[in-house]
């Protein structure tokens, strides 16, 4: 007899414990569970819906099969369980299931947001046929460029030339594209409607293989894979957005004190800045859903003032505000600016939490945050730690979100459903930009520079010591300071040696994140005061530093920086009315990848002020989707290329209401299959309370698929692999559960035909079947009215029929993450 332990999930899992199983009375000679609708019992009993019978044999002893740890478990239930675990373990909670009225209401709100987002789309994408198109102009292609034909697939552009058609003497201009098995030519007007530039999320732009003209079906499968990946992303975004829309907080009051605070701003706001003030004020004072707004403005364009006004509004209502910065240097600068701005309000306390502080200072700050003594808390990612307990957090301001790690970004995301969030960035991460463009998040663009700002002069060239010394001498001669930036700590000392030899009488210092706290703080303070003339550093200075007298920056090995980093680094200079210079040096161009060269060309194009937003879109095309959607999706992008993927994404977003699956109650699902397995009596004896185990199985199946998966795994862990008859019972439970999730209310068969009564729409059915891995199941299924039908080649025995339906439902169920469930 196995030890007595629970079969249901343990406390840390998502389903409750059951009581300790009791020993099964060995005196029983027959074990029968009857169907709840059996005529003898009416409809009151809540037992398993299957007739299970077994003759008791006293001498038999059940010996469970226990696969070794190295032996793969590939029975159908184990395979399904593994898929469920992968899908659900990524989520802290299950997918939100809404009623249809609620879903319709939120869907309309999302559509409105989308329209706002699409109207804000910036850049050089052309709007064609009512949708944003990423098609390429054939005249911009160069020989050797990889392209995607929407119907045929990936090919290599060869060139363009005039040619006569078969039935015409008039010459027509054609585009010639090389594929794996031949050359294709198509008229230019047709090419402009069907061709996309092919680019990938990684360093190389070369596709794995070219498509075949003779096998367009293979290309269609690749497109479907991309389409399904897009669907899943859209649904994930939708659910996050709907979750936020369901949150409520009282609107903040617009008080005279706020107007007085705004009047203390010493500068005249630019038109864009004024609009950003209005947008944020409306978010806080006119709506009850938490704000999630992106303020995208170039360096020095006044984003911080927008945040400070939001902070005042929230703190006036006796709530706390958190200001999160990626580096301690930037956090200290924010602390200084905010402290000065709030210095006339002695009741509002501002605190800084940093690694520069002693243990005692940190503990004091943590206590003040917890008891509400600190109103505004400024710091780095330490503010997201478990030890920080907020008394009444109302606003989170995130500066340069792209600088935070994955775990910090997830923590930031968790705040977004409960508190107001304001994100500041000169170059938003592609994901942030994407959310802004598609309306799942509001964005305010500050693209007009303050009147005194002068554009930064950018110099891009190969590295030479003469060019470096010349640039430094020019800046020092006009009494200025400069940054010398390298991608790694390793090369800083070498540059220091070279500069000390070249400029022996100039004060030079090194700054990077591995320095002792006090040493770094002293260095940055001396540079801010003008005592240090040349600061050799890593990209620790990428964000925030506002040194009015530093108007030259030298960046060595630019190919090792991301486009957003280069843009931010360049923005460290040019804060005053003096002309600023950014020198970008690279090694021999022959050593650079195509992506690095394109990155450099893009930053050269964006020399004007206020182009951070457009630059981020360029960055999205160059760096690709790896940073936006994670590695898994970037693989799906590789199937079709970035541009076609993006167009499919916008198409999917515009039809988001088509992606709904309406589930049915579990108890209403009928599985009309006359298969009643007999449990072996030795297995019944081996179980510690078979009646309870089977009723628990039914109960968890009614709850959700995750609970059923955990129950099955615990059953196998405690009692070993079940006998075939028990496996059939479990499969029937899984079938009912999956059918309920898919909106299928009845499953039955007649001869070679299988029928499933469903509420599924044609569009949902089409996408589900397209995403099925098995050709056998996909080609068998058709939707006619409210019935999914499958015609088999021959009438199968009952158990094989059950297995076929189980596998078919499992494949359909695998596509559910791509749909909104209600």
JSON list of N, CA and C in Angstrom, two decimals, residues 414-483:
[
{"chain": "A", "resi": 414, "resn": "UNK", "atom": "N", "xyz": [4.00, 44.57, -13.07]},
{"chain": "A", "resi": 414, "resn": "UNK", "atom": "CA", "xyz": [3.03, 44.17, -12.04]},
{"chain": "A", "resi": 414, "resn": "UNK", "atom": "C", "xyz": [2.40, 45.38, -11.36]},
{"chain": "A", "resi": 415, "resn": "UNK", "atom": "N", "xyz": [3.11, 46.51, -11.34]},
{"chain": "A", "resi": 415, "resn": "UNK", "atom": "CA", "xyz": [2.55, 47.73, -10.75]},
{"chain": "A", "resi": 415, "resn": "UNK", "atom": "C", "xyz": [1.46, 48.33, -11.63]},
{"chain": "A", "resi": 416, "resn": "UNK", "atom": "N", "xyz": [1.56, 48.04, -12.94]},
{"chain": "A", "resi": 416, "resn": "UNK", "atom": "CA", "xyz": [0.74, 48.78, -13.90]},
{"chain": "A", "resi": 416, "resn": "UNK", "atom": "C", "xyz": [-0.75, 48.50, -13.79]},
{"chain": "A", "resi": 417, "resn": "UNK", "atom": "N", "xyz": [-1.12, 47.40, -13.14]},
{"chain": "A", "resi": 417, "resn": "UNK", "atom": "CA", "xyz": [-2.55, 47.12, -13.02]},
{"chain": "A", "resi": 417, "resn": "UNK", "atom": "C", "xyz": [-3.15, 47.77, -11.77]},
{"chain": "A", "resi": 418, "resn": "UNK", "atom": "N", "xyz": [-2.30, 48.37, -10.91]},
{"chain": "A", "resi": 418, "resn": "UNK", "atom": "CA", "xyz": [-2.84, 48.87, -9.64]},
{"chain": "A", "resi": 418, "resn": "UNK", "atom": "C", "xyz": [-2.52, 50.33, -9.36]},
{"chain": "A", "resi": 419, "resn": "UNK", "atom": "N", "xyz": [-1.39, 50.85, -9.89]},
{"chain": "A", "resi": 419, "resn": "UNK", "atom": "CA", "xyz": [-1.06, 52.25, -9.63]},
{"chain": "A", "resi": 419, "resn": "UNK", "atom": "C", "xyz": [-0.87, 52.99, -10.95]},
{"chain": "A", "resi": 420, "resn": "UNK", "atom": "N", "xyz": [-0.87, 54.32, -10.87]},
{"chain": "A", "resi": 420, "resn": "UNK", "atom": "CA", "xyz": [-0.61, 55.13, -12.06]},
{"chain": "A", "resi": 420, "resn": "UNK", "atom": "C", "xyz": [0.87, 55.03, -12.42]},
{"chain": "A", "resi": 421, "resn": "UNK", "atom": "N", "xyz": [1.14, 54.86, -13.72]},
{"chain": "A", "resi": 421, "resn": "UNK", "atom": "CA", "xyz": [2.53, 54.70, -14.17]},
{"chain": "A", "resi": 421, "resn": "UNK", "atom": "C", "xyz": [2.83, 55.71, -15.28]},
{"chain": "A", "resi": 422, "resn": "UNK", "atom": "N", "xyz": [3.95, 56.40, -15.10]},
{"chain": "A", "resi": 422, "resn": "UNK", "atom": "CA", "xyz": [4.41, 57.36, -16.10]},
{"chain": "A", "resi": 422, "resn": "UNK", "atom": "C", "xyz": [5.82, 56.95, -16.51]},
{"chain": "A", "resi": 423, "resn": "UNK", "atom": "N", "xyz": [6.02, 56.66, -17.79]},
{"chain": "A", "resi": 423, "resn": "UNK", "atom": "CA", "xyz": [7.33, 56.21, -18.27]},
{"chain": "A", "resi": 423, "resn": "UNK", "atom": "C", "xyz": [7.96, 57.32, -19.10]},
{"chain": "A", "resi": 424, "resn": "UNK", "atom": "N", "xyz": [9.19, 57.68, -18.76]},
{"chain": "A", "resi": 424, "resn": "UNK", "atom": "CA", "xyz": [9.91, 58.73, -19.48]},
{"chain": "A", "resi": 424, "resn": "UNK", "atom": "C", "xyz": [11.00, 58.10, -20.33]},
{"chain": "A", "resi": 425, "resn": "UNK", "atom": "N", "xyz": [11.09, 58.50, -21.57]},
{"chain": "A", "resi": 425, "resn": "UNK", "atom": "CA", "xyz": [12.17, 57.97, -22.41]},
{"chain": "A", "resi": 425, "resn": "UNK", "atom": "C", "xyz": [12.41, 58.86, -23.62]},
{"chain": "A", "resi": 426, "resn": "UNK", "atom": "N", "xyz": [13.71, 59.02, -23.93]},
{"chain": "A", "resi": 426, "resn": "UNK", "atom": "CA", "xyz": [14.05, 59.74, -25.16]},
{"chain": "A", "resi": 426, "resn": "UNK", "atom": "C", "xyz": [14.04, 58.78, -26.33]},
{"chain": "A", "resi": 427, "resn": "UNK", "atom": "N", "xyz": [14.39, 57.54, -26.08]},
{"chain": "A", "resi": 427, "resn": "UNK", "atom": "CA", "xyz": [14.30, 56.49, -27.09]},
{"chain": "A", "resi": 427, "resn": "UNK", "atom": "C", "xyz": [13.64, 55.30, -26.45]},
{"chain": "A", "resi": 428, "resn": "UNK", "atom": "N", "xyz": [12.33, 55.15, -26.62]},
{"chain": "A", "resi": 428, "resn": "UNK", "atom": "CA", "xyz": [11.65, 54.05, -25.93]},
{"chain": "A", "resi": 428, "resn": "UNK", "atom": "C", "xyz": [12.15, 52.71, -26.43]},
{"chain": "A", "resi": 429, "resn": "UNK", "atom": "N", "xyz": [12.12, 51.70, -25.56]},
{"chain": "A", "resi": 429, "resn": "UNK", "atom": "CA", "xyz": [12.42, 50.36, -26.03]},
{"chain": "A", "resi": 429, "resn": "UNK", "atom": "C", "xyz": [11.36, 50.01, -27.07]},
{"chain": "A", "resi": 430, "resn": "UNK", "atom": "N", "xyz": [11.70, 49.16, -28.04]},
{"chain": "A", "resi": 430, "resn": "UNK", "atom": "CA", "xyz": [10.73, 48.84, -29.08]},
{"chain": "A", "resi": 430, "resn": "UNK", "atom": "C", "xyz": [9.38, 48.37, -28.52]},
{"chain": "A", "resi": 431, "resn": "UNK", "atom": "N", "xyz": [9.38, 47.57, -27.45]},
{"chain": "A", "resi": 431, "resn": "UNK", "atom": "CA", "xyz": [8.11, 47.09, -26.88]},
{"chain": "A", "resi": 431, "resn": "UNK", "atom": "C", "xyz": [7.27, 48.27, -26.41]},
{"chain": "A", "resi": 432, "resn": "UNK", "atom": "N", "xyz": [7.92, 49.21, -25.74]},
{"chain": "A", "resi": 432, "resn": "UNK", "atom": "CA", "xyz": [7.21, 50.39, -25.24]},
{"chain": "A", "resi": 432, "resn": "UNK", "atom": "C", "xyz": [6.63, 51.17, -26.41]},
{"chain": "A", "resi": 433, "resn": "UNK", "atom": "N", "xyz": [7.45, 51.37, -27.42]},
{"chain": "A", "resi": 433, "resn": "UNK", "atom": "CA", "xyz": [7.01, 52.10, -28.61]},
{"chain": "A", "resi": 433, "resn": "UNK", "atom": "C", "xyz": [5.85, 51.37, -29.28]},
{"chain": "A", "resi": 434, "resn": "UNK", "atom": "N", "xyz": [5.99, 50.05, -29.37]},
{"chain": "A", "resi": 434, "resn": "UNK", "atom": "CA", "xyz": [4.95, 49.25, -30.01]},
{"chain": "A", "resi": 434, "resn": "UNK", "atom": "C", "xyz": [3.62, 49.39, -29.28]},
{"chain": "A", "resi": 435, "resn": "UNK", "atom": "N", "xyz": [3.67, 49.36, -27.94]},
{"chain": "A", "resi": 435, "resn": "UNK", "atom": "CA", "xyz": [2.44, 49.53, -27.18]},
{"chain": "A", "resi": 435, "resn": "UNK", "atom": "C", "xyz": [1.84, 50.91, -27.43]},
{"chain": "A", "resi": 436, "resn": "UNK", "atom": "N", "xyz": [2.70, 51.91, -27.50]},
{"chain": "A", "resi": 436, "resn": "UNK", "atom": "CA", "xyz": [2.21, 53.26, -27.75]},
{"chain": "A", "resi": 436, "resn": "UNK", "atom": "C", "xyz": [1.55, 53.35, -29.12]},
{"chain": "A", "resi": 437, "resn": "UNK", "atom": "N", "xyz": [2.17, 52.72, -30.12]},
{"chain": "A", "resi": 437, "resn": "UNK", "atom": "CA", "xyz": [1.64, 52.80, -31.48]},
{"chain": "A", "resi": 437, "resn": "UNK", "atom": "C", "xyz": [0.31, 52.08, -31.62]},
{"chain": "A", "resi": 438, "resn": "UNK", "atom": "N", "xyz": [0.13, 51.01, -30.89]},
{"chain": "A", "resi": 438, "resn": "UNK", "atom": "CA", "xyz": [-1.06, 50.20, -31.11]},
{"chain": "A", "resi": 438, "resn": "UNK", "atom": "C", "xyz": [-2.20, 50.52, -30.15]},
{"chain": "A", "resi": 439, "resn": "UNK", "atom": "N", "xyz": [-2.02, 51.56, -29.34]},
{"chain": "A", "resi": 439, "resn": "UNK", "atom": "CA", "xyz": [-3.15, 52.03, -28.55]},
{"chain": "A", "resi": 439, "resn": "UNK", "atom": "C", "xyz": [-3.39, 51.30, -27.26]},
{"chain": "A", "resi": 440, "resn": "UNK", "atom": "N", "xyz": [-2.54, 50.34, -26.90]},
{"chain": "A", "resi": 440, "resn": "UNK", "atom": "CA", "xyz": [-2.70, 49.69, -25.62]},
{"chain": "A", "resi": 440, "resn": "UNK", "atom": "C", "xyz": [-2.07, 50.54, -24.51]},
{"chain": "A", "resi": 441, "resn": "UNK", "atom": "N", "xyz": [-1.53, 51.63, -24.91]},
{"chain": "A", "resi": 441, "resn": "UNK", "atom": "CA", "xyz": [-0.91, 52.53, -23.95]},
{"chain": "A", "resi": 441, "resn": "UNK", "atom": "C", "xyz": [-0.93, 53.92, -24.56]},
{"chain": "A", "resi": 442, "resn": "UNK", "atom": "N", "xyz": [-1.13, 54.93, -23.73]},
{"chain": "A", "resi": 442, "resn": "UNK", "atom": "CA", "xyz": [-1.17, 56.30, -24.24]},
{"chain": "A", "resi": 442, "resn": "UNK", "atom": "C", "xyz": [0.24, 56.87, -24.32]},
{"chain": "A", "resi": 443, "resn": "UNK", "atom": "N", "xyz": [0.47, 57.71, -25.31]},
{"chain": "A", "resi": 443, "resn": "UNK", "atom": "CA", "xyz": [1.80, 58.32, -25.47]},
{"chain": "A", "resi": 443, "resn": "UNK", "atom": "C", "xyz": [1.67, 59.81, -25.73]},
{"chain": "A", "resi": 444, "resn": "UNK", "atom": "N", "xyz": [2.57, 60.58, -25.12]},
{"chain": "A", "resi": 444, "resn": "UNK", "atom": "CA", "xyz": [2.67, 62.02, -25.40]},
{"chain": "A", "resi": 444, "resn": "UNK", "atom": "C", "xyz": [4.07, 62.26, -25.96]},
{"chain": "A", "resi": 445, "resn": "UNK", "atom": "N", "xyz": [4.12, 62.93, -27.11]},
{"chain": "A", "resi": 445, "resn": "UNK", "atom": "CA", "xyz": [5.41, 63.17, -27.77]},
{"chain": "A", "resi": 445, "resn": "UNK", "atom": "C", "xyz": [5.83, 64.62, -27.59]},
{"chain": "A", "resi": 446, "resn": "UNK", "atom": "N", "xyz": [7.03, 64.83, -27.06]},
{"chain": "A", "resi": 446, "resn": "UNK", "atom": "CA", "xyz": [7.58, 66.18, -26.94]},
{"chain": "A", "resi": 446, "resn": "UNK", "atom": "C", "xyz": [8.69, 66.28, -27.97]},
{"chain": "A", "resi": 447, "resn": "UNK", "atom": "N", "xyz": [8.36, 66.79, -29.14]},
{"chain": "A", "resi": 447, "resn": "UNK", "atom": "CA", "xyz": [9.35, 66.80, -30.23]},
{"chain": "A", "resi": 447, "resn": "UNK", "atom": "C", "xyz": [9.83, 68.20, -30.58]},
{"chain": "A", "resi": 448, "resn": "UNK", "atom": "N", "xyz": [9.32, 69.23, -29.90]},
{"chain": "A", "resi": 448, "resn": "UNK", "atom": "CA", "xyz": [9.80, 70.59, -30.18]},
{"chain": "A", "resi": 448, "resn": "UNK", "atom": "C", "xyz": [10.88, 70.96, -29.16]},
{"chain": "A", "resi": 449, "resn": "UNK", "atom": "N", "xyz": [12.06, 71.39, -29.61]},
{"chain": "A", "resi": 449, "resn": "UNK", "atom": "CA", "xyz": [13.14, 71.72, -28.67]},
{"chain": "A", "resi": 449, "resn": "UNK", "atom": "C", "xyz": [12.89, 73.07, -28.00]},
{"chain": "A", "resi": 450, "resn": "UNK", "atom": "N", "xyz": [13.48, 73.26, -26.80]},
{"chain": "A", "resi": 450, "resn": "UNK", "atom": "CA", "xyz": [13.44, 74.61, -26.21]},
{"chain": "A", "resi": 450, "resn": "UNK", "atom": "C", "xyz": [14.11, 75.59, -27.16]},
{"chain": "A", "resi": 451, "resn": "UNK", "atom": "N", "xyz": [13.67, 76.86, -27.17]},
{"chain": "A", "resi": 451, "resn": "UNK", "atom": "CA", "xyz": [14.16, 77.81, -28.17]},
{"chain": "A", "resi": 451, "resn": "UNK", "atom": "C", "xyz": [15.67, 77.99, -28.19]},
{"chain": "A", "resi": 452, "resn": "UNK", "atom": "N", "xyz": [16.34, 77.81, -27.03]},
{"chain": "A", "resi": 452, "resn": "UNK", "atom": "CA", "xyz": [17.78, 78.06, -27.00]},
{"chain": "A", "resi": 452, "resn": "UNK", "atom": "C", "xyz": [18.62, 76.87, -27.44]},
{"chain": "A", "resi": 453, "resn": "UNK", "atom": "N", "xyz": [18.00, 75.71, -27.69]},
{"chain": "A", "resi": 453, "resn": "UNK", "atom": "CA", "xyz": [18.78, 74.52, -28.02]},
{"chain": "A", "resi": 453, "resn": "UNK", "atom": "C", "xyz": [19.35, 74.56, -29.44]},
{"chain": "A", "resi": 454, "resn": "UNK", "atom": "N", "xyz": [20.59, 74.13, -29.59]},
{"chain": "A", "resi": 454, "resn": "UNK", "atom": "CA", "xyz": [21.27, 74.07, -30.89]},
{"chain": "A", "resi": 454, "resn": "UNK", "atom": "C", "xyz": [21.49, 72.60, -31.23]},
{"chain": "A", "resi": 455, "resn": "UNK", "atom": "N", "xyz": [21.25, 72.17, -32.49]},
{"chain": "A", "resi": 455, "resn": "UNK", "atom": "CA", "xyz": [21.45, 70.75, -32.82]},
{"chain": "A", "resi": 455, "resn": "UNK", "atom": "C", "xyz": [22.88, 70.29, -32.56]},
{"chain": "A", "resi": 456, "resn": "UNK", "atom": "N", "xyz": [23.02, 69.02, -32.21]},
{"chain": "A", "resi": 456, "resn": "UNK", "atom": "CA", "xyz": [24.34, 68.43, -31.96]},
{"chain": "A", "resi": 456, "resn": "UNK", "atom": "C", "xyz": [24.96, 68.07, -33.31]},
{"chain": "A", "resi": 457, "resn": "UNK", "atom": "N", "xyz": [26.21, 68.46, -33.50]},
{"chain": "A", "resi": 457, "resn": "UNK", "atom": "CA", "xyz": [26.91, 68.13, -34.74]},
{"chain": "A", "resi": 457, "resn": "UNK", "atom": "C", "xyz": [27.52, 66.73, -34.58]},
{"chain": "A", "resi": 458, "resn": "UNK", "atom": "N", "xyz": [27.11, 65.79, -35.43]},
{"chain": "A", "resi": 458, "resn": "UNK", "atom": "CA", "xyz": [27.58, 64.41, -35.32]},
{"chain": "A", "resi": 458, "resn": "UNK", "atom": "C", "xyz": [28.65, 64.12, -36.35]},
{"chain": "A", "resi": 459, "resn": "UNK", "atom": "N", "xyz": [29.77, 63.54, -35.88]},
{"chain": "A", "resi": 459, "resn": "UNK", "atom": "CA", "xyz": [30.87, 63.18, -36.78]},
{"chain": "A", "resi": 459, "resn": "UNK", "atom": "C", "xyz": [31.06, 61.66, -36.70]},
{"chain": "A", "resi": 460, "resn": "UNK", "atom": "N", "xyz": [30.92, 60.98, -37.80]},
{"chain": "A", "resi": 460, "resn": "UNK", "atom": "CA", "xyz": [31.05, 59.52, -37.83]},
{"chain": "A", "resi": 460, "resn": "UNK", "atom": "C", "xyz": [32.25, 59.15, -38.69]},
{"chain": "A", "resi": 461, "resn": "UNK", "atom": "N", "xyz": [33.26, 58.52, -38.09]},
{"chain": "A", "resi": 461, "resn": "UNK", "atom": "CA", "xyz": [34.45, 58.20, -38.89]},
{"chain": "A", "resi": 461, "resn": "UNK", "atom": "C", "xyz": [35.23, 57.07, -38.24]},
{"chain": "A", "resi": 462, "resn": "UNK", "atom": "N", "xyz": [36.21, 56.55, -39.00]},
{"chain": "A", "resi": 462, "resn": "UNK", "atom": "CA", "xyz": [37.08, 55.51, -38.45]},
{"chain": "A", "resi": 462, "resn": "UNK", "atom": "C", "xyz": [38.00, 56.14, -37.40]},
{"chain": "A", "resi": 463, "resn": "UNK", "atom": "N", "xyz": [38.44, 55.31, -36.47]},
{"chain": "A", "resi": 463, "resn": "UNK", "atom": "CA", "xyz": [39.23, 55.80, -35.34]},
{"chain": "A", "resi": 463, "resn": "UNK", "atom": "C", "xyz": [40.65, 56.16, -35.75]},
{"chain": "A", "resi": 464, "resn": "UNK", "atom": "N", "xyz": [41.13, 57.31, -35.21]},
{"chain": "A", "resi": 464, "resn": "UNK", "atom": "CA", "xyz": [42.56, 57.62, -35.30]},
{"chain": "A", "resi": 464, "resn": "UNK", "atom": "C", "xyz": [42.90, 58.50, -34.10]},
{"chain": "A", "resi": 465, "resn": "UNK", "atom": "N", "xyz": [44.10, 58.35, -33.57]},
{"chain": "A", "resi": 465, "resn": "UNK", "atom": "CA", "xyz": [44.51, 59.13, -32.40]},
{"chain": "A", "resi": 465, "resn": "UNK", "atom": "C", "xyz": [44.54, 60.62, -32.71]},
{"chain": "A", "resi": 466, "resn": "UNK", "atom": "N", "xyz": [44.91, 60.97, -33.92]},
{"chain": "A", "resi": 466, "resn": "UNK", "atom": "CA", "xyz": [44.98, 62.38, -34.31]},
{"chain": "A", "resi": 466, "resn": "UNK", "atom": "C", "xyz": [43.59, 63.03, -34.25]},
{"chain": "A", "resi": 467, "resn": "UNK", "atom": "N", "xyz": [42.58, 62.31, -34.75]},
{"chain": "A", "resi": 467, "resn": "UNK", "atom": "CA", "xyz": [41.22, 62.85, -34.72]},
{"chain": "A", "resi": 467, "resn": "UNK", "atom": "C", "xyz": [40.74, 63.06, -33.28]},
{"chain": "A", "resi": 468, "resn": "UNK", "atom": "N", "xyz": [41.10, 62.11, -32.41]},
{"chain": "A", "resi": 468, "resn": "UNK", "atom": "CA", "xyz": [40.69, 62.20, -31.00]},
{"chain": "A", "resi": 468, "resn": "UNK", "atom": "C", "xyz": [41.33, 63.41, -30.33]},
{"chain": "A", "resi": 469, "resn": "UNK", "atom": "N", "xyz": [42.65, 63.54, -30.46]},
{"chain": "A", "resi": 469, "resn": "UNK", "atom": "CA", "xyz": [43.35, 64.66, -29.80]},
{"chain": "A", "resi": 469, "resn": "UNK", "atom": "C", "xyz": [42.87, 66.01, -30.36]},
{"chain": "A", "resi": 470, "resn": "UNK", "atom": "N", "xyz": [42.58, 66.05, -31.65]},
{"chain": "A", "resi": 470, "resn": "UNK", "atom": "CA", "xyz": [42.10, 67.29, -32.26]},
{"chain": "A", "resi": 470, "resn": "UNK", "atom": "C", "xyz": [40.74, 67.70, -31.68]},
{"chain": "A", "resi": 471, "resn": "UNK", "atom": "N", "xyz": [39.85, 66.72, -31.53]},
{"chain": "A", "resi": 471, "resn": "UNK", "atom": "CA", "xyz": [38.51, 67.00, -30.98]},
{"chain": "A", "resi": 471, "resn": "UNK", "atom": "C", "xyz": [38.61, 67.47, -29.53]},
{"chain": "A", "resi": 472, "resn": "UNK", "atom": "N", "xyz": [39.48, 66.81, -28.75]},
{"chain": "A", "resi": 472, "resn": "UNK", "atom": "CA", "xyz": [39.63, 67.17, -27.33]},
{"chain": "A", "resi": 472, "resn": "UNK", "atom": "C", "xyz": [40.22, 68.58, -27.21]},
{"chain": "A", "resi": 473, "resn": "UNK", "atom": "N", "xyz": [41.24, 68.86, -28.03]},
{"chain": "A", "resi": 473, "resn": "UNK", "atom": "CA", "xyz": [41.90, 70.18, -27.97]},
{"chain": "A", "resi": 473, "resn": "UNK", "atom": "C", "xyz": [40.90, 71.30, -28.29]},
{"chain": "A", "resi": 474, "resn": "UNK", "atom": "N", "xyz": [40.05, 71.06, -29.29]},
{"chain": "A", "resi": 474, "resn": "UNK", "atom": "CA", "xyz": [39.05, 72.07, -29.67]},
{"chain": "A", "resi": 474, "resn": "UNK", "atom": "C", "xyz": [38.13, 72.40, -28.48]},
{"chain": "A", "resi": 475, "resn": "UNK", "atom": "N", "xyz": [37.67, 71.37, -27.79]},
{"chain": "A", "resi": 475, "resn": "UNK", "atom": "CA", "xyz": [36.73, 71.60, -26.67]},
{"chain": "A", "resi": 475, "resn": "UNK", "atom": "C", "xyz": [37.43, 72.26, -25.48]},
{"chain": "A", "resi": 476, "resn": "UNK", "atom": "N", "xyz": [38.66, 71.81, -25.17]},
{"chain": "A", "resi": 476, "resn": "UNK", "atom": "CA", "xyz": [39.37, 72.40, -24.04]},
{"chain": "A", "resi": 476, "resn": "UNK", "atom": "C", "xyz": [39.73, 73.86, -24.30]},
{"chain": "A", "resi": 477, "resn": "UNK", "atom": "N", "xyz": [40.05, 74.17, -25.56]},
{"chain": "A", "resi": 477, "resn": "UNK", "atom": "CA", "xyz": [40.42, 75.55, -25.92]},
{"chain": "A", "resi": 477, "resn": "UNK", "atom": "C", "xyz": [39.25, 76.52, -25.73]},
{"chain": "A", "resi": 478, "resn": "UNK", "atom": "N", "xyz": [38.01, 76.01, -25.85]},
{"chain": "A", "resi": 478, "resn": "UNK", "atom": "CA", "xyz": [36.87, 76.92, -25.63]},
{"chain": "A", "resi": 478, "resn": "UNK", "atom": "C", "xyz": [36.33, 76.82, -24.21]},
{"chain": "A", "resi": 479, "resn": "UNK", "atom": "N", "xyz": [37.15, 76.21, -23.32]},
{"chain": "A", "resi": 479, "resn": "UNK", "atom": "CA", "xyz": [36.81, 76.20, -21.90]},
{"chain": "A", "resi": 479, "resn": "UNK", "atom": "C", "xyz": [35.79, 75.15, -21.50]},
{"chain": "A", "resi": 480, "resn": "UNK", "atom": "N", "xyz": [35.60, 74.13, -22.35]},
{"chain": "A", "resi": 480, "resn": "UNK", "atom": "CA", "xyz": [34.57, 73.15, -22.04]},
{"chain": "A", "resi": 480, "resn": "UNK", "atom": "C", "xyz": [35.12, 71.85, -21.44]},
{"chain": "A", "resi": 481, "resn": "UNK", "atom": "N", "xyz": [34.19, 70.94, -21.19]},
{"chain": "A", "resi": 481, "resn": "UNK", "atom": "CA", "xyz": [34.52, 69.60, -20.68]},
{"chain": "A", "resi": 481, "resn": "UNK", "atom": "C", "xyz": [34.01, 68.57, -21.68]},
{"chain": "A", "resi": 482, "resn": "UNK", "atom": "N", "xyz": [34.50, 67.31, -21.51]},
{"chain": "A", "resi": 482, "resn": "UNK", "atom": "CA", "xyz": [34.01, 66.31, -22.46]},
{"chain": "A", "resi": 482, "resn": "UNK", "atom": "C", "xyz": [33.97, 64.91, -21.84]},
{"chain": "A", "resi": 483, "resn": "UNK", "atom": "N", "xyz": [33.11, 64.10, -22.44]},
{"chain": "A", "resi": 483, "resn": "UNK", "atom": "CA", "xyz": [32.98, 62.69, -22.09]},
{"chain": "A", "resi": 483, "resn": "UNK", "atom": "C", "xyz": [33.77, 61.86, -23.11]}
]
